[in-house]
PDB file of C-alpha atoms and ligand atoms in Angstrom:
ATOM      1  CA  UNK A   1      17.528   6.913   1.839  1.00 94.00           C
ATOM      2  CA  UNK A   2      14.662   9.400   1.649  1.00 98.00           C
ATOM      3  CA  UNK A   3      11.002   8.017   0.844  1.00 98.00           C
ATOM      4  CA  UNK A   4       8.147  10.314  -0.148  1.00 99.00           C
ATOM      5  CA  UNK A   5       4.378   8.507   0.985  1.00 98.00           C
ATOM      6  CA  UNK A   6       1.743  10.484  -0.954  1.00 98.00           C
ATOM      7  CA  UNK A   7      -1.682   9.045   1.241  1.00 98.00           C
ATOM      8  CA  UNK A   8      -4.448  11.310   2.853  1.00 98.00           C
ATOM      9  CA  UNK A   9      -4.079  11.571   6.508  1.00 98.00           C
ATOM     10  CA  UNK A  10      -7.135  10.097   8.282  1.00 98.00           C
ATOM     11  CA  UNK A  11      -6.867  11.258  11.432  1.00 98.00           C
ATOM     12  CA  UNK A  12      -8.663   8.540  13.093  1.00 98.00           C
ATOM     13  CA  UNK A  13      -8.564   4.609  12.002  1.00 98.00           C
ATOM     14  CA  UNK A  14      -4.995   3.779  11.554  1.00 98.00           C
ATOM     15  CA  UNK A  15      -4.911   3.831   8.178  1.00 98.00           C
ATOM     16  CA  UNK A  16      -2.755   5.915   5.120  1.00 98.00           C
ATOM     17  CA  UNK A  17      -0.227   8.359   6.667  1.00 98.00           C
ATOM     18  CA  UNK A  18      -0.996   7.468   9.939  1.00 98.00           C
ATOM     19  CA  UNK A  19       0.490   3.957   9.455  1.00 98.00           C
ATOM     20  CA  UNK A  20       2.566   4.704   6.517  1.00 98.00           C
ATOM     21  CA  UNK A  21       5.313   7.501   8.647  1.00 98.00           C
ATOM     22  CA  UNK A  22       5.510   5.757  11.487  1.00 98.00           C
ATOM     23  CA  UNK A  23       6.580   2.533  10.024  1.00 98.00           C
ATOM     24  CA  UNK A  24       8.625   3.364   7.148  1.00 98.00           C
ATOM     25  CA  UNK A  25      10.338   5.789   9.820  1.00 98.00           C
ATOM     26  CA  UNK A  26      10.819   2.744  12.423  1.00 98.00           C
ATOM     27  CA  UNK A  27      12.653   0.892   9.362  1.00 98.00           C
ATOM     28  CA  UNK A  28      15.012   3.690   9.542  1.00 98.00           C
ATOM     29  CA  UNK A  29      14.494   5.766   6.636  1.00 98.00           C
ATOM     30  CA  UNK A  30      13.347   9.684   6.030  1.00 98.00           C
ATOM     31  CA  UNK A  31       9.711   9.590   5.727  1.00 98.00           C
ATOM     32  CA  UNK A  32       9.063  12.474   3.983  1.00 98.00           C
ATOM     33  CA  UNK A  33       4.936  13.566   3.053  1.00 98.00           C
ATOM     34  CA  UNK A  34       2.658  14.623   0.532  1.00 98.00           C
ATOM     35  CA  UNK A  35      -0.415  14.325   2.218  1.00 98.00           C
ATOM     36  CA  UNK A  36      -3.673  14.315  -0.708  1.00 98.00           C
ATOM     37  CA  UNK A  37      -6.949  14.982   1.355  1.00 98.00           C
ATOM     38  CA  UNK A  38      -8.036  15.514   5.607  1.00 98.00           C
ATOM     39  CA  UNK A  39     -10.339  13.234   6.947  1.00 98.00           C
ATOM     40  CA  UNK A  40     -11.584  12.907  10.475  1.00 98.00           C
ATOM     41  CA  UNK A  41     -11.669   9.184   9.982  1.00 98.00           C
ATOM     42  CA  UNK A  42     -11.475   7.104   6.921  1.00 98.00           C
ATOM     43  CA  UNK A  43     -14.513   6.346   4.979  1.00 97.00           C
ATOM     44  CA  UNK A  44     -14.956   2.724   5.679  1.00 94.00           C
ATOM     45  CA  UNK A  45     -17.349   2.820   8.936  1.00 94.00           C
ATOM     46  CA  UNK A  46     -17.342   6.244  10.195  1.00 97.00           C
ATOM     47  CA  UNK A  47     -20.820   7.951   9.231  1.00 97.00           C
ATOM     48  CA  UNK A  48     -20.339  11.523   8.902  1.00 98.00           C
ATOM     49  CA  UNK A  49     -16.610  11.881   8.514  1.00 98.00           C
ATOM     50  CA  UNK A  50     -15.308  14.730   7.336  1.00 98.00           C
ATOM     51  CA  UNK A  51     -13.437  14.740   3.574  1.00 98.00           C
ATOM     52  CA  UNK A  52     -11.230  17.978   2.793  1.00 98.00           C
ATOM     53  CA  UNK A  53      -9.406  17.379  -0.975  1.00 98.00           C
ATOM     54  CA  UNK A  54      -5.997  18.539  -0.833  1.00 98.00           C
ATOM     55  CA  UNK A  55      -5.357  18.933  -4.575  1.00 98.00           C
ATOM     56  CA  UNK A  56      -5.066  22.833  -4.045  1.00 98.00           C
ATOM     57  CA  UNK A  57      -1.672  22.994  -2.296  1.00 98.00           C
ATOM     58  CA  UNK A  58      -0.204  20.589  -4.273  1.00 98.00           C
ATOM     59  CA  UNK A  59       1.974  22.776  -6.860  1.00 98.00           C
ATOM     60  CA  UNK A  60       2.440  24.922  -4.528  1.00 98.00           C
ATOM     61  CA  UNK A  61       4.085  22.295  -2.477  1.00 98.00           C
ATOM     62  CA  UNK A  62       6.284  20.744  -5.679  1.00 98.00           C
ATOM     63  CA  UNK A  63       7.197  24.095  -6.421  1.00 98.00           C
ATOM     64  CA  UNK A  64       8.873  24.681  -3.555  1.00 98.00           C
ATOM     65  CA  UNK A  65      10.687  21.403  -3.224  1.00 98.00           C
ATOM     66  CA  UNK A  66      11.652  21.801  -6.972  1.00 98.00           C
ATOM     67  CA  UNK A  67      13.671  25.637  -5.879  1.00 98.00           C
ATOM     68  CA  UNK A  68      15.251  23.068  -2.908  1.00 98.00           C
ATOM     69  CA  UNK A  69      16.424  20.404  -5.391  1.00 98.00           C
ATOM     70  CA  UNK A  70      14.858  17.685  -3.596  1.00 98.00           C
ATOM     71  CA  UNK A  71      14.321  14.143  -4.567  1.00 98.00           C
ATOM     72  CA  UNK A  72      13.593  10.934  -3.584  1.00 98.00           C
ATOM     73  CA  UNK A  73      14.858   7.497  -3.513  1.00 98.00           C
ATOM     74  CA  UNK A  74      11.545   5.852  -3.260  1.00 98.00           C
ATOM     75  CA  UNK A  75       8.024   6.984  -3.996  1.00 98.00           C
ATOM     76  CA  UNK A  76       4.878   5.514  -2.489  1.00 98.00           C
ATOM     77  CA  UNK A  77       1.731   6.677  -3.403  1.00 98.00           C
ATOM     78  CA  UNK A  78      -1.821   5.482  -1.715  1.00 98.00           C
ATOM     79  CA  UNK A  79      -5.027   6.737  -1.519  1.00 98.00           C
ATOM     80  CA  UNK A  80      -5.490   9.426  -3.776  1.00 98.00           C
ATOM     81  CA  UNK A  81      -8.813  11.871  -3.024  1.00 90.00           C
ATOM     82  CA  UNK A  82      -9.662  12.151  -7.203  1.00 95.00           C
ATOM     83  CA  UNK A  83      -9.128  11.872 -10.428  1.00 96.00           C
ATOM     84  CA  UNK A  84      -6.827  14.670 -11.166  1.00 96.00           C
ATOM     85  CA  UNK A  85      -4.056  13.708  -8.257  1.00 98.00           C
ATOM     86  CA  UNK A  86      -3.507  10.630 -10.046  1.00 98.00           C
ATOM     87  CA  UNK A  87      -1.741  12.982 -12.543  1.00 97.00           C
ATOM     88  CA  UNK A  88      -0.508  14.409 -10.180  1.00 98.00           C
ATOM     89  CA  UNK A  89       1.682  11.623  -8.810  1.00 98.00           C
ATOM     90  CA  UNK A  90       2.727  10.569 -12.644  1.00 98.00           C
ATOM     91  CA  UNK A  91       3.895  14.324 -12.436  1.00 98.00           C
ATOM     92  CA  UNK A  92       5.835  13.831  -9.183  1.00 98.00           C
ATOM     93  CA  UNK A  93       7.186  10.383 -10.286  1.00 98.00           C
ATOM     94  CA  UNK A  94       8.932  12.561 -13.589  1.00 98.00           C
ATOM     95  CA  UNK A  95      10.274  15.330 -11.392  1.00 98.00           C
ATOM     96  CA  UNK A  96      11.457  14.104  -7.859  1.00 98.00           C
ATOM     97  CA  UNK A  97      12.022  10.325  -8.244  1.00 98.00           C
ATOM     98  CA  UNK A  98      16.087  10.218  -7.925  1.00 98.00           C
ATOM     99  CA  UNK A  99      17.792   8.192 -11.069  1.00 98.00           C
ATOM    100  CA  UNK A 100      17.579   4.523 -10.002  1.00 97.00           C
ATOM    101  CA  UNK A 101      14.980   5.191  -7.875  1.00 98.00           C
ATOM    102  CA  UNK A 102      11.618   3.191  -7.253  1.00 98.00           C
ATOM    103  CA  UNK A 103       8.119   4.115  -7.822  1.00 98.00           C
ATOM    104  CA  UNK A 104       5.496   2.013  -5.404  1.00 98.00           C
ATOM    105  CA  UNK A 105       1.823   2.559  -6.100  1.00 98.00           C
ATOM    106  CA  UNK A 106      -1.010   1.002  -3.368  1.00 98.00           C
ATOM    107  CA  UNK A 107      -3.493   1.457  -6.350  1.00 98.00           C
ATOM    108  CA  UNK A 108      -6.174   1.779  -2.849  1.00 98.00           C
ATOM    109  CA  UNK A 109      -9.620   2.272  -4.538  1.00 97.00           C
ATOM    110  CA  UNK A 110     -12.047  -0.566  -2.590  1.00 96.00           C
ATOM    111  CA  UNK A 111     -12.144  -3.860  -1.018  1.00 95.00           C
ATOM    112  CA  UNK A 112     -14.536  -6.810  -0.311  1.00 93.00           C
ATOM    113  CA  UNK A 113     -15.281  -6.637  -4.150  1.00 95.00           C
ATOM    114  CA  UNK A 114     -16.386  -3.330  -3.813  1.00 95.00           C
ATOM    115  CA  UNK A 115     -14.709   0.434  -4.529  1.00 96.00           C
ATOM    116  CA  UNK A 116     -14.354   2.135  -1.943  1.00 95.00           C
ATOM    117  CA  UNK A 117     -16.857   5.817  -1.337  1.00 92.00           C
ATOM    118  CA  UNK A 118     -15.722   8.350  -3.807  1.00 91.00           C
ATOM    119  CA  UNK A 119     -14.328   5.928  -6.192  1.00 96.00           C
ATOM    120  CA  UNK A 120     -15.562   5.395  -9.782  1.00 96.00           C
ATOM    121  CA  UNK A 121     -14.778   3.102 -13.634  1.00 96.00           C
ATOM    122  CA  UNK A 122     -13.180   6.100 -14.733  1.00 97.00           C
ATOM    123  CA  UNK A 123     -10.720   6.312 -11.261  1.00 97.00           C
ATOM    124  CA  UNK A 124     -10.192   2.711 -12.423  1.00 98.00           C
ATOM    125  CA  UNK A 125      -9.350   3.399 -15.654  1.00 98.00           C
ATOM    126  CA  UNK A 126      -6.836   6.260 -14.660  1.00 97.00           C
ATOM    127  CA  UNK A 127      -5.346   4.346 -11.756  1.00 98.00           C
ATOM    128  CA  UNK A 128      -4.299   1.838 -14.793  1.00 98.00           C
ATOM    129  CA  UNK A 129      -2.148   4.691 -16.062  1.00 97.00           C
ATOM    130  CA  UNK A 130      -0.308   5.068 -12.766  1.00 98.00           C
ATOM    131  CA  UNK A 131      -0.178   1.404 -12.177  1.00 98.00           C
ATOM    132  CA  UNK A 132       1.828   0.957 -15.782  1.00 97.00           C
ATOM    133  CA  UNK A 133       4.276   3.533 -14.227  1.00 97.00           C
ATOM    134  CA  UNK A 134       5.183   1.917 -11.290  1.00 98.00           C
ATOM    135  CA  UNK A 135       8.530  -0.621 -10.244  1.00 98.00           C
ATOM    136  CA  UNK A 136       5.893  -2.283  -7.828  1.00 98.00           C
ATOM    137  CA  UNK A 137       1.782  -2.322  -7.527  1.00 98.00           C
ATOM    138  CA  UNK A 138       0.436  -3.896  -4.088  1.00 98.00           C
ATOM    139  CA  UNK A 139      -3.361  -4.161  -5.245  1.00 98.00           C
ATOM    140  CA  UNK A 140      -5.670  -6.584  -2.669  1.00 98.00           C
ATOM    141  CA  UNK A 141      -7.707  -9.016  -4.449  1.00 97.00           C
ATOM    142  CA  UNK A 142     -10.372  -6.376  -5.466  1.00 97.00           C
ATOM    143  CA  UNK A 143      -7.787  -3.805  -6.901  1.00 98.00           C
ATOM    144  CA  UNK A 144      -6.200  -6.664  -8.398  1.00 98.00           C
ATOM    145  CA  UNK A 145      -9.782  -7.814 -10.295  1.00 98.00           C
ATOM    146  CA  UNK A 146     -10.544  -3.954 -11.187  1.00 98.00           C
ATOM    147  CA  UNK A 147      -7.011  -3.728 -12.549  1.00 98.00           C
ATOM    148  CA  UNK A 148      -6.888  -6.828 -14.641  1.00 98.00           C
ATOM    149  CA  UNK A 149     -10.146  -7.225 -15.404  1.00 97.00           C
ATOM    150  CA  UNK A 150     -10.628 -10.382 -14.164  1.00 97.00           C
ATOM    151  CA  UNK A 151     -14.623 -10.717 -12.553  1.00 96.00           C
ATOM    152  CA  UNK A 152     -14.141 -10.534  -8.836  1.00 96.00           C
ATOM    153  CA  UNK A 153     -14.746 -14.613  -7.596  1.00 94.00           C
ATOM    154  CA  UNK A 154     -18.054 -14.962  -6.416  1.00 90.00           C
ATOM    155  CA  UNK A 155     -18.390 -16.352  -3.112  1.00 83.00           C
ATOM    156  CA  UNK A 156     -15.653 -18.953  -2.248  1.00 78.00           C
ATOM    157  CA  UNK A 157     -14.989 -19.231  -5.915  1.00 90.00           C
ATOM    158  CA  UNK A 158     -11.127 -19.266  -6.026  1.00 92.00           C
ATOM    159  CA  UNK A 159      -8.552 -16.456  -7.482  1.00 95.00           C
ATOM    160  CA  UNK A 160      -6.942 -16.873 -10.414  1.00 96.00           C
ATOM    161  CA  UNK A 161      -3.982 -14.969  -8.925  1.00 97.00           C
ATOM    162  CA  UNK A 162      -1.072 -16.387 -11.131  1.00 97.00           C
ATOM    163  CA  UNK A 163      -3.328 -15.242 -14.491  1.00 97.00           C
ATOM    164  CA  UNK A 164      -3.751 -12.260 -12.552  1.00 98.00           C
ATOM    165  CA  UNK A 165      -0.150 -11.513 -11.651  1.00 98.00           C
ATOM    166  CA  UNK A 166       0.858 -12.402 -14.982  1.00 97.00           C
ATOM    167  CA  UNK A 167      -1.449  -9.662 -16.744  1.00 97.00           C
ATOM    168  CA  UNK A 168      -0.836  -6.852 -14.364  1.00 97.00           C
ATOM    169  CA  UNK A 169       3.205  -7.846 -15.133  1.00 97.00           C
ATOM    170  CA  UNK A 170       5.339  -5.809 -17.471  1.00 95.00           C
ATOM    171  CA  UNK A 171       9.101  -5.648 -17.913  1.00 93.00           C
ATOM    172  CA  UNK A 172       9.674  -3.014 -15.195  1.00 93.00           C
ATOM    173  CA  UNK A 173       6.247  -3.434 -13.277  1.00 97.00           C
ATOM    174  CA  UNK A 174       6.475  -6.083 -10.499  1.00 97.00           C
ATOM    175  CA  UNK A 175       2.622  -6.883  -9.020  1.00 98.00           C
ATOM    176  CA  UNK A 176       2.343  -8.437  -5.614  1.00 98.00           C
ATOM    177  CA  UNK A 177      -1.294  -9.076  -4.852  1.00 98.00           C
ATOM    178  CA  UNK A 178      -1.728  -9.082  -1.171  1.00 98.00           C
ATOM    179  CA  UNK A 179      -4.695 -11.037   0.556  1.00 97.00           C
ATOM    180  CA  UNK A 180      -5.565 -13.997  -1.768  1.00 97.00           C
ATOM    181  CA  UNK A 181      -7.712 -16.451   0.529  1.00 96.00           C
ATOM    182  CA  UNK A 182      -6.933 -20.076  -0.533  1.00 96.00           C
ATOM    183  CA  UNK A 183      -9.125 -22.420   2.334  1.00 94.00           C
ATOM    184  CA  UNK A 184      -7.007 -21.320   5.391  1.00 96.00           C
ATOM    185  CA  UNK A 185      -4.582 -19.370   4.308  1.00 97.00           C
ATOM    186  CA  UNK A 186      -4.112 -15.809   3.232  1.00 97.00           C
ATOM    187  CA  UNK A 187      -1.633 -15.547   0.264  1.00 98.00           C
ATOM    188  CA  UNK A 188       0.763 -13.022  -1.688  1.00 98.00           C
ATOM    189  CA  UNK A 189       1.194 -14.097  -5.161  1.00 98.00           C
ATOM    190  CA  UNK A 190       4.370 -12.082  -6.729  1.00 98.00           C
ATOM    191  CA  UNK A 191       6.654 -11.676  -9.822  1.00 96.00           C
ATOM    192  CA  UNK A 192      10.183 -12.260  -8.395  1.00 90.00           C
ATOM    193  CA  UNK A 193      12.636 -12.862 -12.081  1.00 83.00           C
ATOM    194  CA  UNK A 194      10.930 -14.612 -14.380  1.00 87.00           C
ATOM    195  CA  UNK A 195       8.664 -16.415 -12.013  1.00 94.00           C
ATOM    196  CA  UNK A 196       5.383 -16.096  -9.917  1.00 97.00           C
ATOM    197  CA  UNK A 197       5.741 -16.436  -6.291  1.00 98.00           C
ATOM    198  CA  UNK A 198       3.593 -17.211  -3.532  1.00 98.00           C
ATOM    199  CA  UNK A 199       3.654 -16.582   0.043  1.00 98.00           C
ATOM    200  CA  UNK A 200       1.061 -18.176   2.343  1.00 98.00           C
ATOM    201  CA  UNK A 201       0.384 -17.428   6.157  1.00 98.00           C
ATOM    202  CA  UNK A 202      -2.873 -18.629   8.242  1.00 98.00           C
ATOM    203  CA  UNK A 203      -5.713 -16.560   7.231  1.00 97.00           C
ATOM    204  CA  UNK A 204      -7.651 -14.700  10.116  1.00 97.00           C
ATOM    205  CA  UNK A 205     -11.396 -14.488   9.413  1.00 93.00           C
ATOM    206  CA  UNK A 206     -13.087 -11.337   8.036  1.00 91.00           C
ATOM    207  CA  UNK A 207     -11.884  -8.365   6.771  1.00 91.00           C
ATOM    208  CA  UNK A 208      -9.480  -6.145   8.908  1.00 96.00           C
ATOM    209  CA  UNK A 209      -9.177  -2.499   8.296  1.00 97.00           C
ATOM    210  CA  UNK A 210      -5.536  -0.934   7.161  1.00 97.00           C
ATOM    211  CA  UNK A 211      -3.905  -3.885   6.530  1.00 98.00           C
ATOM    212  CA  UNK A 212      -3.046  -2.879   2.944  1.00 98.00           C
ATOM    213  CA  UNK A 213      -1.591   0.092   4.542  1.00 98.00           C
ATOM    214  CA  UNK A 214       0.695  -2.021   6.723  1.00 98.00           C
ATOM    215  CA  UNK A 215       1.569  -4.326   4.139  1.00 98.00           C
ATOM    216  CA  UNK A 216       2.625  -1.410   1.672  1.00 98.00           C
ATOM    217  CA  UNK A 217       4.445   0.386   4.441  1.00 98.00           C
ATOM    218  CA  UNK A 218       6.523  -2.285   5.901  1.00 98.00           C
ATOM    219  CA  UNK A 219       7.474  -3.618   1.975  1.00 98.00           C
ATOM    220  CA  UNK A 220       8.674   0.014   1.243  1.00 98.00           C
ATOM    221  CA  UNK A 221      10.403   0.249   4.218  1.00 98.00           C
ATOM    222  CA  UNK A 222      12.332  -3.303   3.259  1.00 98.00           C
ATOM    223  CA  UNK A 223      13.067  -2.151   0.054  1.00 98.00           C
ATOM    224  CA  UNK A 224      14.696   1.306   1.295  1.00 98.00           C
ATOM    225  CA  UNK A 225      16.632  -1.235   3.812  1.00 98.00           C
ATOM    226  CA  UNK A 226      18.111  -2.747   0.718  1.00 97.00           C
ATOM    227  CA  UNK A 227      15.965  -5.706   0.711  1.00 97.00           C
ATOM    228  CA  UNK A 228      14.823  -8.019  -2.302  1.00 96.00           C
ATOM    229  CA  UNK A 229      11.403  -7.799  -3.325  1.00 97.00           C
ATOM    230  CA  UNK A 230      10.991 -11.565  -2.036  1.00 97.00           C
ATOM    231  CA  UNK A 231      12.840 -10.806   1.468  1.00 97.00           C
ATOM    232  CA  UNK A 232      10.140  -7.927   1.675  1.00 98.00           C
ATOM    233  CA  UNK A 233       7.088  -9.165   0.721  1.00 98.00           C
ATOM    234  CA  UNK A 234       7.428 -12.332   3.083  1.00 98.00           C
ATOM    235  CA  UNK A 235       8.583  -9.546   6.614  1.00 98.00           C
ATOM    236  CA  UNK A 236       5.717  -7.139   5.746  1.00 98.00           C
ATOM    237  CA  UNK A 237       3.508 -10.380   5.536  1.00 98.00           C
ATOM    238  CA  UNK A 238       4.657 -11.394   8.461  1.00 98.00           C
ATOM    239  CA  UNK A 239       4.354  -8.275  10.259  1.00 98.00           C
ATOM    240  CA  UNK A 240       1.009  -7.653   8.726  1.00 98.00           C
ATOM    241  CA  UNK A 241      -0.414 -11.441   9.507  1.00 98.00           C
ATOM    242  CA  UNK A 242       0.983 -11.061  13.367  1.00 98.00           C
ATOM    243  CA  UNK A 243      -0.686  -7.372  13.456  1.00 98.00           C
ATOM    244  CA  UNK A 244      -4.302  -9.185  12.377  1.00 98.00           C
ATOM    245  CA  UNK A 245      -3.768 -11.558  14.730  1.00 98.00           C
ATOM    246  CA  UNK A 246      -3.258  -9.528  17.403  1.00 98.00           C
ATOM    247  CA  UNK A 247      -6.078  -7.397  16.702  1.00 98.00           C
ATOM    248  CA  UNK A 248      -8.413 -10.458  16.378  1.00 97.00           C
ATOM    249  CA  UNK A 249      -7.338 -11.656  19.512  1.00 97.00           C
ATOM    250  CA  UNK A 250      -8.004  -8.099  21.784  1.00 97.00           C
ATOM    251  CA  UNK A 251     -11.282  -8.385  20.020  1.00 94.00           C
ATOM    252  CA  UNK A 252     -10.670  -4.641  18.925  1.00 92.00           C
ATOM    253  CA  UNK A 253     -13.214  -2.687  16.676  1.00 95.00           C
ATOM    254  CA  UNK A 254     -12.101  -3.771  13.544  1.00 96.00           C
ATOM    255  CA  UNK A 255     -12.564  -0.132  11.684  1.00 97.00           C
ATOM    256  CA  UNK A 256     -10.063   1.486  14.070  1.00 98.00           C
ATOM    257  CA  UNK A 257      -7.341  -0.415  12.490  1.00 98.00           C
ATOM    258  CA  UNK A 258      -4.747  -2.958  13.282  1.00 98.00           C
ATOM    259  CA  UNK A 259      -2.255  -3.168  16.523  1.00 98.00           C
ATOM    260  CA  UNK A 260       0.923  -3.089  14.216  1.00 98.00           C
ATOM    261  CA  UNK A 261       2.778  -0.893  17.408  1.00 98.00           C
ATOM    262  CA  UNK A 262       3.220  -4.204  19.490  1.00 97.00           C
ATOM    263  CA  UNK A 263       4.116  -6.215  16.567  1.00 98.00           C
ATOM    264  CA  UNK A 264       6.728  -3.445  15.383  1.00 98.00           C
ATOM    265  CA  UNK A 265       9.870  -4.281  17.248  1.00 98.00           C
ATOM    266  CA  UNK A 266       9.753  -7.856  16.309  1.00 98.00           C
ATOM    267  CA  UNK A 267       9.221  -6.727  12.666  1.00 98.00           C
ATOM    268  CA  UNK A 268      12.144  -4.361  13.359  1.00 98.00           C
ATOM    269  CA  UNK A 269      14.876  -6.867  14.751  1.00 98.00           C
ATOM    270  CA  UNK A 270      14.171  -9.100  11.488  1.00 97.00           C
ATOM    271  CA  UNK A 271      14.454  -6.491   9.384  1.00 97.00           C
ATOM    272  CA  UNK A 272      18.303  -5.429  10.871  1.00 96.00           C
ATOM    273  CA  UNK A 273      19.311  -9.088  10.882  1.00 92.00           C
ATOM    274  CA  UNK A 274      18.883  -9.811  14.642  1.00 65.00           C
ATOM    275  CA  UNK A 275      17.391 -13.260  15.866  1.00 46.00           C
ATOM    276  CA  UNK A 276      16.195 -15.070  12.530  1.00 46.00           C
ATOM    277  CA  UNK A 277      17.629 -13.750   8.864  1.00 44.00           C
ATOM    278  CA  UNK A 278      15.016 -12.529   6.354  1.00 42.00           C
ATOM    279  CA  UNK A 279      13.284 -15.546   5.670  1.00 44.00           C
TER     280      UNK A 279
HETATM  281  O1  PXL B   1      -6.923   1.894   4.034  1.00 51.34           O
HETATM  282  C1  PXL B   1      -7.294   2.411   2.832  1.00 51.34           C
HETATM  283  C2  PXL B   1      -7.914   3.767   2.976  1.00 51.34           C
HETATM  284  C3  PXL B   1      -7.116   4.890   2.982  1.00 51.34           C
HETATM  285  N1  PXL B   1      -7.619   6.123   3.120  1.00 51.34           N
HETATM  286  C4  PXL B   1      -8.937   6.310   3.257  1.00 51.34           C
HETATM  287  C5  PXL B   1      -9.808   5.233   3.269  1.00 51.34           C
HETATM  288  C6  PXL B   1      -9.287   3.930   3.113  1.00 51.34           C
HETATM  289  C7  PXL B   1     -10.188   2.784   3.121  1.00 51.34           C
HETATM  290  O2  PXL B   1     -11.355   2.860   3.408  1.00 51.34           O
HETATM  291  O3  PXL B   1     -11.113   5.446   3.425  1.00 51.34           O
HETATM  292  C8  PXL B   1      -9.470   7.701   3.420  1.00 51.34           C
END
């Protein structure tokens, strides 16, 4: 199995790439990389960070994969440094994703009902077009709301996560909207079949940087593993909800990202069937 993760590489924060190899790796699958901008951090905490767009070495990279006859089983793409990269990945989708194959999109573009620095509507409106591509979109509850359209609740208000689910659905797009606060829990909703899923664990308070990026990368790695959807979404949950917890608990700053590395080999020996199955 060979997975391609298209994601900047922030070279501080534990986010993107930086989370993204090293998992999907651990699950026992080629990580291969497309990496879309340089940043000496990421850009949520880090005044002054550093930002270089990528954009300009990506045909020459495609090019060059396209004279080795490369493709890939699975495509992931992330956080995407503009506009124009967003064709970019449709491109990449139409030329290296092997028949059968799975296209995952992280649609990352904010958080906290806000976009993220850099992002704009018309990103938005674009990263609509790559979402109606895709075999699975992992928005959080703020991508989700920008996606669908749906106002973002206002505080406390709840989600209307099955509506939401329901309009980001197609016939070959499966959402899974990741980080749904419902009192004290923290909930995936999901399309699984016909129906819409959820998967609740005990919410940890605040917001905790890179999450998504765990989620995104464990799921893919499932998938690669041969796992359902369902099976996936509830061990990346779990690996994700035992990484927050963890990183609560040390009483880490929050923007450097989460301790997923002590969490990993539990993750691991679920996902090859040791100890408890799947569920
Ligand atoms: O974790 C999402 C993410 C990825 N990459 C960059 C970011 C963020 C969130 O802030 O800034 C560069």
């Amino acid at each position: 199995m060979r997975v391609l993760a298209i994601n900047d590489i922030s070279c501080v924060g534990k986010c993107s790439l930086t989370v993204v190899l090293p998992i999907v790796s651990a699950c026992g699958v080629t990580c291969d990389v497309l990496p879309t901008a340089l940043l000496s951090t990421h850009t949520g905490g880090f005044p002054g960070y550093t930002f270089r767009d990528l954009s300009e070495d990506i045909p020459g990279i495609l090019g060059h994969w396209q004279s080795l006859g490369l493709s890939f089983d699975y495509i992931c793409s992330g956080y995407l440094g503009n506009v124009s990269q967003i064709s970019a990945v449709l491109d990449i989708r139409r030329r290296f994703l092997a028949p059968g194959g799975k296209f995952i999109v992280d649609p990352v573009m904010g958080d906290g009902g806000k976009l993220y620095a850099h992002f704009d509507l018309g990103f938005v409106e674009e990263m609509k077009r790559l979402c109606r591509e895709a075999d699975y979109i992992l928005p959080n509850v703020t991508e989700a709301c920008l996606l669908s359209g749906v106002p973002y609740p206002a505080d406390g208000a709840p989600l209307p996560a099955r509506e939401i689910v329901g309009k980001l659905s197609s016939p070959h797009t499966c959402p899974v909207v990741t980080g749904v606060v419902e009192g004290e829990e923290n909930a995936v909703y999901f399309r699984s079949g016909g129906k819409i899923c959820r998967y609740a664990l005990p919410n940890a308070e605040g917001a905790f940087h890179g999450a998504g990026d765990v989620f995104t990368a464990a799921f893919t790695g499932c998938l690669a593993r041969g796992r359902t959807a369902e099976d996936a979404v509830r061990l990346s949950a779990d690996f994700t909800t035992a990484s927050i917890f963890r990183t609560a608990k040390a009483g880490d700053d929050r923007r450097f990202g989460l301790r997923f590395e002590e969490e990993i080999f539990a993750f691991l020996s679920r996902l090859n069937g040791e100890g408890k199955s799947g569920k």
